[in-house]
Every structure is written in structure tokens, then in C-alpha cells.
Coordinates of C-alpha atoms (C1' of nucleotides) in Angstrom, one line a residue:
Chain A
M23 CA 92.0 100.0 136.0
E24 CA 91.8 102.4 133.1
K25 CA 90.9 100.9 129.7
P26 CA 93.8 101.2 127.3
T27 CA 93.4 103.3 124.2
L28 CA 95.2 104.5 121.2
P29 CA 96.0 108.2 120.7
K30 CA 93.7 109.9 118.2
G31 CA 94.5 109.2 114.5
T32 CA 96.9 106.3 115.3
R33 CA 96.6 102.6 114.6
D34 CA 98.0 99.1 115.4
F35 CA 98.9 96.8 112.5
G36 CA 98.2 93.3 113.6
P37 CA 100.0 90.3 112.1
A38 CA 97.4 89.9 109.2
Q39 CA 97.5 93.5 108.4
M40 CA 101.4 93.4 108.5
A41 CA 101.6 90.6 106.1
K42 CA 99.6 92.5 103.5
R43 CA 101.4 95.9 104.2
Q44 CA 104.7 94.1 103.8
F45 CA 103.6 92.6 100.5
I46 CA 103.0 96.2 99.4
L47 CA 106.1 97.7 100.6
N48 CA 108.4 94.9 99.6
H49 CA 107.3 95.3 96.0
I50 CA 107.8 99.1 96.2
R51 CA 111.2 98.6 97.9
Q52 CA 112.3 96.1 95.1
V53 CA 111.2 98.4 92.3
F54 CA 113.0 101.5 93.9
Q55 CA 116.2 99.4 94.2
T56 CA 116.2 98.1 90.7
Y57 CA 116.1 101.6 89.4
G58 CA 119.2 102.4 91.6
F59 CA 117.6 104.2 94.5
L60 CA 119.3 103.7 97.8
P61 CA 117.6 103.5 101.2
L62 CA 117.8 106.4 103.7
E63 CA 116.3 106.8 107.1
T64 CA 116.2 109.8 109.3
P65 CA 115.2 110.3 112.9
A66 CA 111.5 110.6 113.7
M67 CA 112.2 113.9 115.4
E68 CA 114.0 116.9 113.8
N69 CA 114.8 120.3 115.2
L70 CA 112.0 122.6 115.1
S71 CA 114.0 125.1 113.3
T72 CA 114.4 122.6 110.4
L73 CA 110.7 122.0 110.2
T74 CA 109.0 125.4 110.8
G75 CA 108.5 127.7 107.8
K76 CA 108.6 124.9 105.3
Y77 CA 104.9 124.0 105.0
G78 CA 103.3 127.4 105.2
E79 CA 101.5 128.7 108.2
E80 CA 98.9 126.0 108.0
G81 CA 101.4 123.2 108.0
D82 CA 103.4 124.7 111.0
Q83 CA 100.2 124.3 112.9
L84 CA 100.1 120.5 112.3
L85 CA 103.4 120.0 113.6
F86 CA 103.7 117.8 116.5
K87 CA 106.1 119.5 119.1
I88 CA 108.1 117.7 121.7
L89 CA 108.5 119.1 125.0
N90 CA 112.0 119.8 126.1
S91 CA 113.5 117.3 128.8
G92 CA 114.0 118.3 132.4
D93 CA 112.4 121.2 134.0
F94 CA 111.3 122.8 130.8
L95 CA 109.5 125.7 132.5
K96 CA 112.4 126.9 134.4
E97 CA 113.6 129.0 131.6
A98 CA 110.2 130.1 130.2
D99 CA 109.4 133.7 130.5
T100 CA 106.7 134.3 133.1
T101 CA 105.1 137.1 131.1
L102 CA 104.6 134.8 128.2
M103 CA 103.0 132.3 130.6
G104 CA 101.0 135.1 132.3
N105 CA 99.7 136.1 128.8
R106 CA 99.1 132.5 127.9
D107 CA 101.0 133.2 124.7
S108 CA 101.2 129.7 123.4
K109 CA 102.9 130.4 120.2
S110 CA 105.9 132.2 121.8
L111 CA 106.0 129.9 124.8
A112 CA 106.0 126.8 122.6
S113 CA 109.2 128.0 121.0
V114 CA 110.8 128.2 124.4
I115 CA 109.7 125.0 126.0
S116 CA 110.1 122.8 122.7
E117 CA 113.0 122.7 120.4
K118 CA 112.2 119.4 118.5
G119 CA 109.3 118.1 116.6
L120 CA 108.2 115.0 114.8
R121 CA 108.8 115.0 111.1
Y122 CA 105.8 116.2 108.9
D123 CA 106.9 114.6 105.6
L124 CA 110.2 112.9 104.4
T125 CA 111.0 115.6 101.8
V126 CA 112.3 118.3 104.2
P127 CA 114.4 115.7 106.3
F128 CA 115.7 114.5 103.0
A129 CA 116.7 118.1 101.9
R130 CA 118.3 118.5 105.4
Y131 CA 120.4 115.4 104.8
V132 CA 121.5 116.4 101.4
V133 CA 122.7 119.7 102.5
M134 CA 124.5 118.3 105.5
N135 CA 126.2 115.7 103.4
R136 CA 126.7 117.6 100.3
H137 CA 130.5 117.0 100.3
D138 CA 130.1 113.1 100.6
I139 CA 127.1 112.5 98.4
T140 CA 127.7 111.7 94.8
F141 CA 125.3 113.5 92.6
P142 CA 122.8 112.7 91.0
F143 CA 121.6 111.2 94.3
K144 CA 118.9 108.7 94.3
R145 CA 117.3 107.8 97.5
Y146 CA 114.2 106.1 98.8
Q147 CA 112.7 106.4 102.2
I148 CA 109.9 104.4 103.8
Q149 CA 109.1 105.9 107.2
P150 CA 106.1 107.0 109.3
V151 CA 105.4 110.9 109.4
W152 CA 103.1 112.7 111.9
R153 CA 100.6 115.4 111.4
A154 CA 98.3 117.0 114.1
D155 CA 95.5 116.9 111.7
R156 CA 92.0 116.2 112.5
P157 CA 91.6 112.5 111.4
Q158 CA 89.2 111.4 108.9
K159 CA 88.6 108.7 106.3
G160 CA 91.9 107.6 105.0
R161 CA 93.5 110.3 107.1
Y162 CA 95.7 109.6 110.1
R163 CA 97.9 111.4 112.5
E164 CA 100.6 108.8 112.0
F165 CA 101.0 107.3 108.5
Y166 CA 103.7 106.0 106.2
Q167 CA 105.0 107.7 103.2
C168 CA 107.3 105.9 100.6
D169 CA 109.2 108.6 98.8
A170 CA 111.9 108.3 95.9
D171 CA 113.7 111.3 94.9
V172 CA 116.6 112.1 92.5
V173 CA 118.6 115.3 93.3
G174 CA 121.3 117.0 91.3
T175 CA 120.1 116.4 87.7
D176 CA 117.7 118.3 85.4
S177 CA 117.3 115.3 83.1
L178 CA 113.8 114.1 82.2
L179 CA 115.0 110.7 82.2
C180 CA 114.0 110.8 85.8
E181 CA 110.4 111.6 85.1
A182 CA 110.3 108.9 82.5
E183 CA 111.7 106.4 85.0
I184 CA 109.2 107.6 87.5
I185 CA 106.4 106.5 85.1
L186 CA 108.1 103.2 84.6
M187 CA 108.4 102.5 88.4
I188 CA 104.8 103.5 88.8
T189 CA 103.9 101.0 86.0
E190 CA 106.0 98.3 87.4
V191 CA 104.7 98.5 91.0
F192 CA 101.2 98.4 89.9
Q193 CA 101.9 95.4 87.8
R194 CA 103.4 93.6 90.7
L195 CA 100.6 94.5 92.9
N196 CA 98.2 93.1 90.4
I197 CA 96.4 96.5 89.8
A198 CA 95.5 96.7 86.0
D199 CA 93.0 99.6 85.8
Y200 CA 94.8 102.7 86.8
T201 CA 95.7 106.2 85.4
I202 CA 98.9 107.9 85.8
K203 CA 98.1 111.8 85.3
L204 CA 100.7 113.9 84.0
N205 CA 100.9 117.6 83.7
H206 CA 103.5 120.4 84.0
R207 CA 103.8 123.4 86.0
G208 CA 104.6 125.5 82.9
I209 CA 101.3 124.5 81.4
L210 CA 99.5 125.5 84.3
T211 CA 101.3 129.0 84.4
G212 CA 100.6 129.2 80.6
L213 CA 96.8 128.4 81.4
A214 CA 97.0 131.4 84.0
E215 CA 98.4 133.7 81.4
V216 CA 95.6 132.6 78.8
A217 CA 93.3 133.6 81.7
H218 CA 95.0 136.8 82.7
A219 CA 95.1 135.3 86.1
Q220 CA 98.8 135.5 86.8
A221 CA 98.1 137.6 90.0
N222 CA 96.2 134.8 91.6
E223 CA 97.7 131.8 90.0
S224 CA 97.7 129.6 93.1
S225 CA 94.0 130.2 93.6
L226 CA 93.4 129.1 90.0
F227 CA 95.4 125.9 90.5
V228 CA 93.8 124.9 93.8
A229 CA 90.5 125.3 92.2
I230 CA 90.9 123.5 89.0
D231 CA 92.6 120.7 90.8
K232 CA 89.2 119.9 92.4
L233 CA 87.6 119.7 88.8
D234 CA 87.1 116.0 88.8
K235 CA 85.9 115.9 92.3
I236 CA 83.4 118.8 92.6
G237 CA 82.6 119.4 89.0
E238 CA 82.9 122.2 86.6
D239 CA 79.9 124.4 88.0
K240 CA 81.4 124.5 91.4
V241 CA 84.9 125.2 90.2
R242 CA 83.6 128.1 88.3
D243 CA 81.7 129.4 91.4
E244 CA 84.9 129.0 93.4
L245 CA 87.2 130.7 90.7
L246 CA 84.5 133.7 90.8
T247 CA 84.7 134.0 94.6
R248 CA 88.5 133.8 94.3
G249 CA 88.5 136.9 92.1
I250 CA 89.0 135.5 88.6
D251 CA 86.8 137.4 86.0
R252 CA 84.2 135.6 83.9
E253 CA 86.1 136.2 80.7
G254 CA 89.1 134.4 82.2
I255 CA 87.1 131.5 83.5
E256 CA 85.6 130.9 79.9
R257 CA 89.0 130.9 78.6
V258 CA 90.4 128.5 81.2
F259 CA 87.5 126.0 80.4
S260 CA 87.9 126.4 76.6
V261 CA 91.2 125.0 77.2
L262 CA 90.4 122.4 80.0
N263 CA 87.4 121.1 78.0
F264 CA 89.4 120.3 75.0
K265 CA 89.1 116.5 74.5
G266 CA 91.3 114.3 72.5
T267 CA 94.4 112.1 72.6
T268 CA 97.6 113.3 74.0
A269 CA 98.9 114.2 70.5
D270 CA 95.7 116.2 69.9
K271 CA 96.1 118.1 73.3
Q272 CA 99.7 118.8 72.5
S273 CA 98.9 120.5 69.2
F274 CA 95.9 122.3 70.5
L275 CA 98.0 123.8 73.2
Q276 CA 100.8 124.6 70.9
T277 CA 98.6 127.2 69.4
Q278 CA 97.1 128.2 72.8
F279 CA 100.4 129.0 74.2
A280 CA 102.1 130.5 71.1
A281 CA 102.8 133.6 73.3
S282 CA 103.7 131.8 76.5
P283 CA 107.3 130.7 77.0
N284 CA 106.2 128.8 80.2
G285 CA 103.5 126.9 78.4
Q286 CA 106.0 126.2 75.6
K287 CA 108.5 124.8 78.0
G288 CA 105.8 122.7 79.6
L289 CA 104.8 121.2 76.3
R290 CA 108.3 120.5 75.3
E291 CA 109.2 118.9 78.4
V292 CA 105.9 116.6 78.6
A293 CA 106.8 115.6 75.0
E294 CA 110.4 114.7 75.8
V295 CA 109.4 112.6 78.9
L296 CA 106.9 110.6 76.7
M297 CA 109.4 110.2 74.2
L298 CA 112.0 108.9 76.6
L299 CA 109.5 106.6 78.1
Q300 CA 109.0 105.0 74.8
R301 CA 112.7 104.8 74.3
Y302 CA 112.9 102.8 77.5
G303 CA 110.4 100.4 76.0
G304 CA 107.7 101.6 78.5
T305 CA 104.1 101.8 77.9
A306 CA 102.2 105.2 77.9
E307 CA 98.9 103.1 78.0
H308 CA 98.1 104.2 81.6
V309 CA 99.4 107.7 81.1
E310 CA 97.0 110.6 80.6
F311 CA 98.1 114.2 79.9
D312 CA 95.7 116.0 82.1
L313 CA 95.6 119.7 82.1
A314 CA 93.5 120.1 85.2
L315 CA 96.1 118.3 87.4
A316 CA 97.5 120.9 89.8
R317 CA 98.5 119.2 93.1
G318 CA 98.0 122.4 95.1
L319 CA 101.5 122.3 96.2
S320 CA 103.3 125.5 95.0
Y321 CA 106.9 124.2 95.2
Y322 CA 106.7 122.0 92.0
T323 CA 108.4 123.7 89.0
G324 CA 108.2 121.0 86.3
C325 CA 106.5 117.9 85.6
I326 CA 103.7 116.8 88.1
F327 CA 102.2 113.3 88.4
E328 CA 99.3 111.8 90.2
V329 CA 98.1 108.3 90.0
K330 CA 94.5 107.1 90.5
I331 CA 93.0 103.6 90.7
N332 CA 89.9 103.6 88.5
H333 CA 86.6 102.4 89.9
V334 CA 88.0 102.6 93.4
A335 CA 86.5 105.6 95.6
I336 CA 89.9 106.5 97.2
G337 CA 92.0 109.7 96.4
S338 CA 95.3 109.5 94.5
V339 CA 97.6 106.7 95.8
S340 CA 100.9 108.3 94.5
G341 CA 102.0 111.8 93.3
G342 CA 105.0 113.9 92.9
G343 CA 106.8 116.2 90.6
R344 CA 109.9 118.2 90.0
Y345 CA 111.0 121.0 92.1
D346 CA 114.0 123.3 91.3
N347 CA 115.0 124.4 94.7
L348 CA 114.4 121.8 97.3
T349 CA 117.6 122.5 99.2
G350 CA 117.4 126.4 98.9
M351 CA 115.6 126.6 102.1
F352 CA 118.8 125.3 103.8
G353 CA 121.1 127.7 102.0
M354 CA 122.0 125.3 99.1
P355 CA 120.6 126.7 96.0
G356 CA 120.5 125.3 92.4
V357 CA 119.9 121.7 93.1
S358 CA 117.1 120.4 91.0
G359 CA 115.2 117.4 92.2
V360 CA 112.3 115.1 91.1
G361 CA 110.4 112.9 93.4
F362 CA 107.3 111.0 94.0
S363 CA 105.6 108.9 96.8
F364 CA 103.2 106.0 97.3
G365 CA 100.5 106.3 99.9
V366 CA 100.7 102.8 101.5
D367 CA 97.5 103.2 103.4
R368 CA 95.5 104.0 100.4
L369 CA 97.0 101.3 98.2
Y370 CA 96.2 98.9 101.1
D371 CA 92.5 100.0 101.1
A372 CA 92.4 99.8 97.3
L373 CA 93.8 96.3 97.1
E374 CA 91.5 95.2 100.0
E375 CA 88.6 96.5 97.8
L376 CA 89.8 94.9 94.8
A377 CA 90.5 91.8 96.7
A378 CA 93.8 91.7 94.9
F379 CA 95.9 90.5 97.8
P380 CA 97.5 87.1 97.0
Q381 CA 96.7 84.3 99.2
E382 CA 100.3 83.8 100.4
T383 CA 99.9 87.1 102.5
T384 CA 97.2 85.5 104.7
R385 CA 99.5 82.5 105.6
S386 CA 101.9 82.2 108.4
T387 CA 103.9 79.3 109.6
T388 CA 104.3 76.3 107.1
V389 CA 104.5 73.5 109.5
L390 CA 103.2 73.0 113.1
L391 CA 104.7 69.8 114.9
A392 CA 102.0 68.4 117.1
H393 CA 102.9 65.9 119.8
F394 CA 101.4 63.8 122.7
D395 CA 103.8 63.7 125.4
E396 CA 107.4 64.4 126.4
A397 CA 108.9 61.9 124.2
T398 CA 107.1 62.8 121.1
R399 CA 107.9 66.5 121.8
T400 CA 111.5 65.7 122.1
F401 CA 111.3 64.0 118.7
A402 CA 109.5 67.0 117.4
L403 CA 112.5 69.5 118.5
G404 CA 115.0 67.5 116.3
A405 CA 112.6 67.4 113.5
A406 CA 111.8 71.2 113.7
A407 CA 115.7 72.0 113.6
R408 CA 115.9 70.0 110.4
L409 CA 112.9 71.8 108.7
R410 CA 114.2 75.2 109.8
A411 CA 117.6 74.3 108.5
R412 CA 115.9 74.0 105.0
G413 CA 114.2 77.3 105.4
I414 CA 110.8 75.9 106.2
A415 CA 109.0 78.0 108.8
T416 CA 108.3 75.5 111.6
E417 CA 107.1 75.6 115.1
V418 CA 106.6 72.9 117.9
Y419 CA 103.7 73.4 120.1
P420 CA 105.4 74.5 123.3
D421 CA 103.0 72.9 125.9
L422 CA 102.0 69.4 126.6
V423 CA 98.3 69.7 125.8
K424 CA 95.8 67.6 124.0
I425 CA 96.1 67.2 120.2
K426 CA 92.8 68.9 119.8
K427 CA 94.0 72.1 121.3
Q428 CA 97.0 71.9 118.9
L429 CA 95.1 71.5 115.9
E430 CA 92.8 74.3 116.9
F431 CA 95.9 76.5 117.2
A432 CA 97.1 75.5 113.7
D433 CA 93.7 76.3 112.3
K434 CA 93.6 79.7 113.9
K435 CA 97.1 80.6 112.9
K436 CA 96.4 79.4 109.4
V437 CA 99.3 77.0 109.4
R438 CA 99.5 75.0 106.2
F439 CA 100.6 71.6 107.5
T440 CA 100.3 70.0 110.9
V441 CA 102.5 67.0 111.6
V442 CA 101.0 64.7 114.2
I443 CA 103.7 62.9 116.1
G444 CA 102.5 60.0 118.3
A445 CA 103.9 56.7 119.6
D446 CA 103.1 54.9 116.3
E447 CA 105.0 57.6 114.2
L448 CA 107.9 57.4 116.4
T449 CA 108.3 53.8 115.9
S450 CA 107.4 53.6 112.2
G451 CA 109.1 56.9 111.3
Q452 CA 106.2 57.5 109.1
L453 CA 104.8 60.9 110.2
T454 CA 101.1 61.9 109.9
V455 CA 100.9 65.1 107.9
K456 CA 97.8 66.9 107.7
T457 CA 96.9 69.5 105.0
M458 CA 94.9 72.0 107.0
E459 CA 93.0 73.4 104.1
T460 CA 91.6 70.2 102.8
G461 CA 91.8 68.0 106.0
E462 CA 93.8 65.3 103.9
Q463 CA 96.2 63.3 105.8
Q464 CA 99.2 61.4 104.4
K465 CA 101.9 59.3 105.9
M466 CA 105.4 60.1 105.0
T467 CA 108.9 60.2 106.5
L468 CA 110.6 63.5 107.7
E469 CA 112.9 63.2 104.6
E470 CA 109.9 63.2 102.3
L471 CA 108.4 66.1 104.0
I472 CA 111.4 68.2 103.6
Q473 CA 111.7 67.2 100.1
R474 CA 108.2 68.1 99.4
L475 CA 108.4 71.5 101.1
G476 CA 111.9 72.4 100.4
Chain B
rG186 C1' 90.6 125.7 112.6
rU187 C1' 84.8 125.3 111.1
rG188 C1' 80.2 122.4 111.0
rA189 C1' 77.5 117.6 112.3
rA190 C1' 76.7 112.8 114.1
rU191 C1' 78.2 109.0 117.4
rG192 C1' 79.3 106.0 122.1
rU193 C1' 75.3 99.7 125.4
rA194 C1' 79.8 92.7 126.3
rG195 C1' 86.2 91.5 123.1
rC196 C1' 83.4 92.6 118.0
rU197 C1' 78.6 94.1 115.3
rC198 C1' 74.3 95.8 117.2
rA199 C1' 68.8 95.4 119.7
rG200 C1' 66.7 97.7 123.9
rU201 C1' 59.0 100.4 123.4
rU202 C1' 55.8 106.9 125.9
rG203 C1' 61.4 106.9 131.4
rG204 C1' 59.2 101.4 135.0
rU205 C1' 61.3 94.2 137.5
rU206 C1' 67.5 91.2 137.5
rA207 C1' 69.9 95.1 130.2
rG208 C1' 69.4 91.3 125.4
rA209 C1' 71.0 88.8 120.5
rG210 C1' 74.7 87.1 117.0
rC211 C1' 79.8 86.5 116.4
rA212 C1' 84.1 85.7 119.4
rC213 C1' 86.0 83.4 124.1
rC214 C1' 86.3 79.1 127.8
rA215 C1' 84.6 73.9 128.9
rG216 C1' 82.2 69.5 127.7
rA217 C1' 79.8 65.7 124.0
rU218 C1' 85.1 63.4 121.5
rU219 C1' 91.6 60.2 126.4
rG220 C1' 94.9 60.5 118.4
rU221 C1' 92.3 65.3 114.9
rG222 C1' 91.0 71.9 113.7
rA223 C1' 87.5 74.7 110.4
rU224 C1' 80.9 72.0 110.3
rU225 C1' 77.2 70.1 114.7
rC226 C1' 75.2 70.0 120.0
rU227 C1' 75.2 71.3 125.4
rG228 C1' 76.8 74.2 129.1
rG229 C1' 79.6 78.6 131.0
rG230 C1' 82.2 83.3 131.9
rG231 C1' 81.8 88.2 130.6
rG232 C1' 78.5 95.1 131.2
rU233 C1' 80.3 101.4 136.4
rC234 C1' 75.1 101.4 129.2
rG235 C1' 82.1 106.7 127.5
rC236 C1' 82.7 110.0 131.9
rG237 C1' 80.8 113.9 135.3
rG238 C1' 76.6 116.5 136.9
rG239 C1' 71.1 117.5 136.8
rU240 C1' 65.5 116.3 136.4
rU241 C1' 62.5 112.2 138.5
rC242 C1' 59.5 107.9 143.2
rA243 C1' 62.4 105.6 139.2
rA244 C1' 67.3 107.1 133.8
rG245 C1' 70.7 102.8 128.9
rU246 C1' 66.3 106.0 127.6
rC247 C1' 65.2 113.1 129.3
rC248 C1' 68.6 117.8 130.0
rC249 C1' 73.6 120.2 130.6
rG250 C1' 78.8 119.6 130.3
rU251 C1' 83.0 116.8 129.0
rC252 C1' 85.7 113.3 126.4
rU253 C1' 86.1 109.7 122.3
rU254 C1' 85.1 107.9 117.6
rU255 C1' 83.3 109.0 112.9
rC256 C1' 81.8 112.2 108.7
rA257 C1' 81.9 116.9 105.8
rC258 C1' 84.7 121.5 104.9
rC259 C1' 89.9 123.7 105.1
rC260 C1' 94.2 121.1 103.8
rC261 C1' 96.4 116.8 102.4
rA262 C1' 98.7 111.2 101.7

RNA sequence: GUGAAUGUAGCUCAGUUGGUUAGAGCACCAGAUUGUGAUUCUGGGGGUCGCGGGUUCAAGUCCCGUCUUUCACCCCA
């Protein structure tokens, strides 16, 4: 018999992990909902025509493709097969693929339902996505994204609300030391103008985004090899190395970007977001205006965000930004959107490292009813029904086995209370209730137990 | 896609210059204890040494291939 294994880059989540994951997801979901975001789910698979061309050439290669059903080679061109032309052959034998992210399916949904959707449309989506990447630390082939996006409004209120939601989620997750990095695409463009590097803007952004990871010297090297001249590099760093408060940075950039409409727009919008945040009564205590934040992705056009947990060696746990033309790729131009997402897996690792999961997440059933024979088990069934009716998670050990075994089971399953029901208890009505954590035992009636737990 | 490491019991790992019947801890099962778990003691089950080939009198150990997992780069959550 072959030993069963998992496909590369995938994981099982056992009960203990699920409890912790759900703790995270429930808080995220609740926060999304209190800000008026509504749930959306889309199919795991999309037509390949929907997916390809949306993530660049590299992204297309990371798409998992689904083989057509039936005799999929029947229609295939024999010359393609003869030439072993995988790329062309793939488009003939595969019409569907697994979704690569939640943003493109969302755009597809918005375009398909544009007449039924009331804009501005706020949706959140928590589902797995798949990438045929080579797995590594914190990087999987199947992982969950939790996205929240608003489409159909330019208002910077949305950006301010994103900061509020991030703050609230972290508060609920009991994470205190984190930084919400905020920047604006216009400021990056202004920076490229200052450096006279408009021509290879994206090379500039990709390189400076690595600043806090690889350091200034290596970024300088990379900028040189990417064809930005020394003078430009000096100018870039003269801006990036400016230290000071957000207000200091704003007035400094005001002079730097005097001739840059893009830079001006960026500054104006960042200022407005911070102002709106304040009017909401939100705190900017965790917000850092970070000029080097670039988030490689080229489709952002306005504010960009990234959240890092301090003193935890994990990449960003959340990120997002504004994009002006999400639905344009499906022929519906002019819809502005802003969105962000939480990386559940990384939040999980971070909480584990900070030991910040509350104890409740490790508990399971509240009460186990242990018994000695047919008669006491029968009594347990009725008792279980009454406990359950009060919403108390209860189970009856199903088999007639030794009490030792039942307690062992309760211990392993981290049940909170075991109720021992024997002949004595049956006649007196005084049940033996054992608190598993302490080992203490108390006699009480079923009524008293229900009262105490309900 | 590029480069590197790894693989021995369910898990974490020992295993000498190639040399008897491959070990430990944890986990699991049973008993000590016929009304009490997590602590203690005793006993037990469990291995195609990733897979395939080669060298050798002899391979867990050396060589080649292959797969897996992990790490770094690219990119990304």
C-alpha cells in the first residue's frame, strides 16, 4: 500500500489549528461586516480566459490549469503534440483554471452583475487561492486570502476606513506593536521625476521597496544595474533618507515636489486620509508615512498600505491600495476601487510567535458525560439533551468502557468538565462534576450544573 | 524558472573508517489500579533506512539517477 501524502505546498488544518484560524477569521469577518462589507464567494475555478493576461507573464505561468473533461486529446492538434508545444497545447486541452487571487474574480463578478449592484459596492471575500509557485517558508500553493474592497467611489473615506479596520482587527487579535505603512503612488511617481527615472519607474519602485529588507547599499547597487544613474540615485536617497514626523515629511516633500503634479496629488490625498481618520475619531498612532513603501504591483494608482508586526520576523500581514481601473480589463472602464487583504497564514504564525492566542481557542467540548453501564449511560443521554438545549457543548462517551478510558479521552480532548455518573449519582441525583484542569470534584444536581455553565 | 541542502519508527533525532538481529526520547497499546485523566512504575506493538540502479564478500553508511521536503533568489500573501 502506498503511503498517503499531500500535494506539494498544501496543508491540512487539524482541529487545534482550525480553532486558532477561526479565531482570526471570525474577528476579521466581524470587523468587515461592521463597516458594511458584505460577503461574496466565487468558484474555485474560473475560465482561463478570465485569468490569463491579468497577472503578467510570470503570473500566467503560476496558474493551475484544469484538464478538460472527457477525451481531451481528441480535438488536440497532432502537430502541436508532435512539436511538444506545451503552451499552445495547454490552451486546447484546458479551458479552466484555479483562481490565482480574489481580486480578478471580484472584478469579473462586478462586470457581470453591474446592473444589479448598488454602487459604491463593498464586498469581502475569504477563500483559498492557488499558485503553482515553488513553496517556501510562509509560502504555499494553496492559501487563504481575506480581501475587502470598495468599488464605485473615489472617496478617500474608504482609505481612512481601511486604516480603522486594520486598527480594530489588530486590537481584537491582541496585537499591540505593529505599523501601518502608508504611501501614495503619486508620491512614488514624484520620486521618479525627481530622479529623472520616469522611463524605468517600475524598476525604481521594485528596488526601493526592498529597502528595509536588504539595506541602502544593496538597493543602490540594484538601481545601478537597473540603469538609473548615480545622480538620480543620490536624489532618490536624499528624499528617502529624510527623517521626521509625518508633518515634517509632508512639508519637506511639498518643496521637493513643487514641480510635480503627481507628487502634489499624492501629498494632498495622504493628508486628506489622515484628516478623515482623525474625524472618525481614529488613531494615527500606528500609521507611518513611509516614502519607500512601493508594493511592486503596478496597478495601484492612489494610496498604498502595508502592515507589519514589529519584532516578528514575518513579512507584511496585510496590504492593499487604490486602483483606478479594476474592471477595465473586462470592458467596464472608469470604476475606481480600493481594497486590502489580510494574510491569514502569516497572522497565524505571528500570533503563535507572540503567544497571543487566547486560551479559549484551545478548548473543545465543555462537558463530557462519563458512565458505567447501560443504565447510567441512558441517564446521560437525557442529561446531554438538557445541557445541549441550553447551548452547552456536551457529549456522551459512546461506548461502554472503563471510566479510566473516558477520563483519558476527556483529558486528551481538553474537555473542561467531566461528569461522572454511577449508580450512586443515579439514586441521589447528585452528580460528580470534575474540573479537568484542576482535578477538583464537586457534587451537584444537573440543574445546578446547567445554572453554573449556562 | 535559478542555486543549495535534506530524507532512518506516527513525531524529533542518534547510528563510528562500509561489518552481527538498526537504536533513543516522545507518542501509541496493555497492565500495576473492577469509580478517576494529565504525574509514577512494568511490559508490548511498531522500520522495504524515500524510491530505482551501481560498487563490494558485505551498504542506513560509498557512487549515479529520481522523487520528496526545506532554504535562498525571482516573484509574492
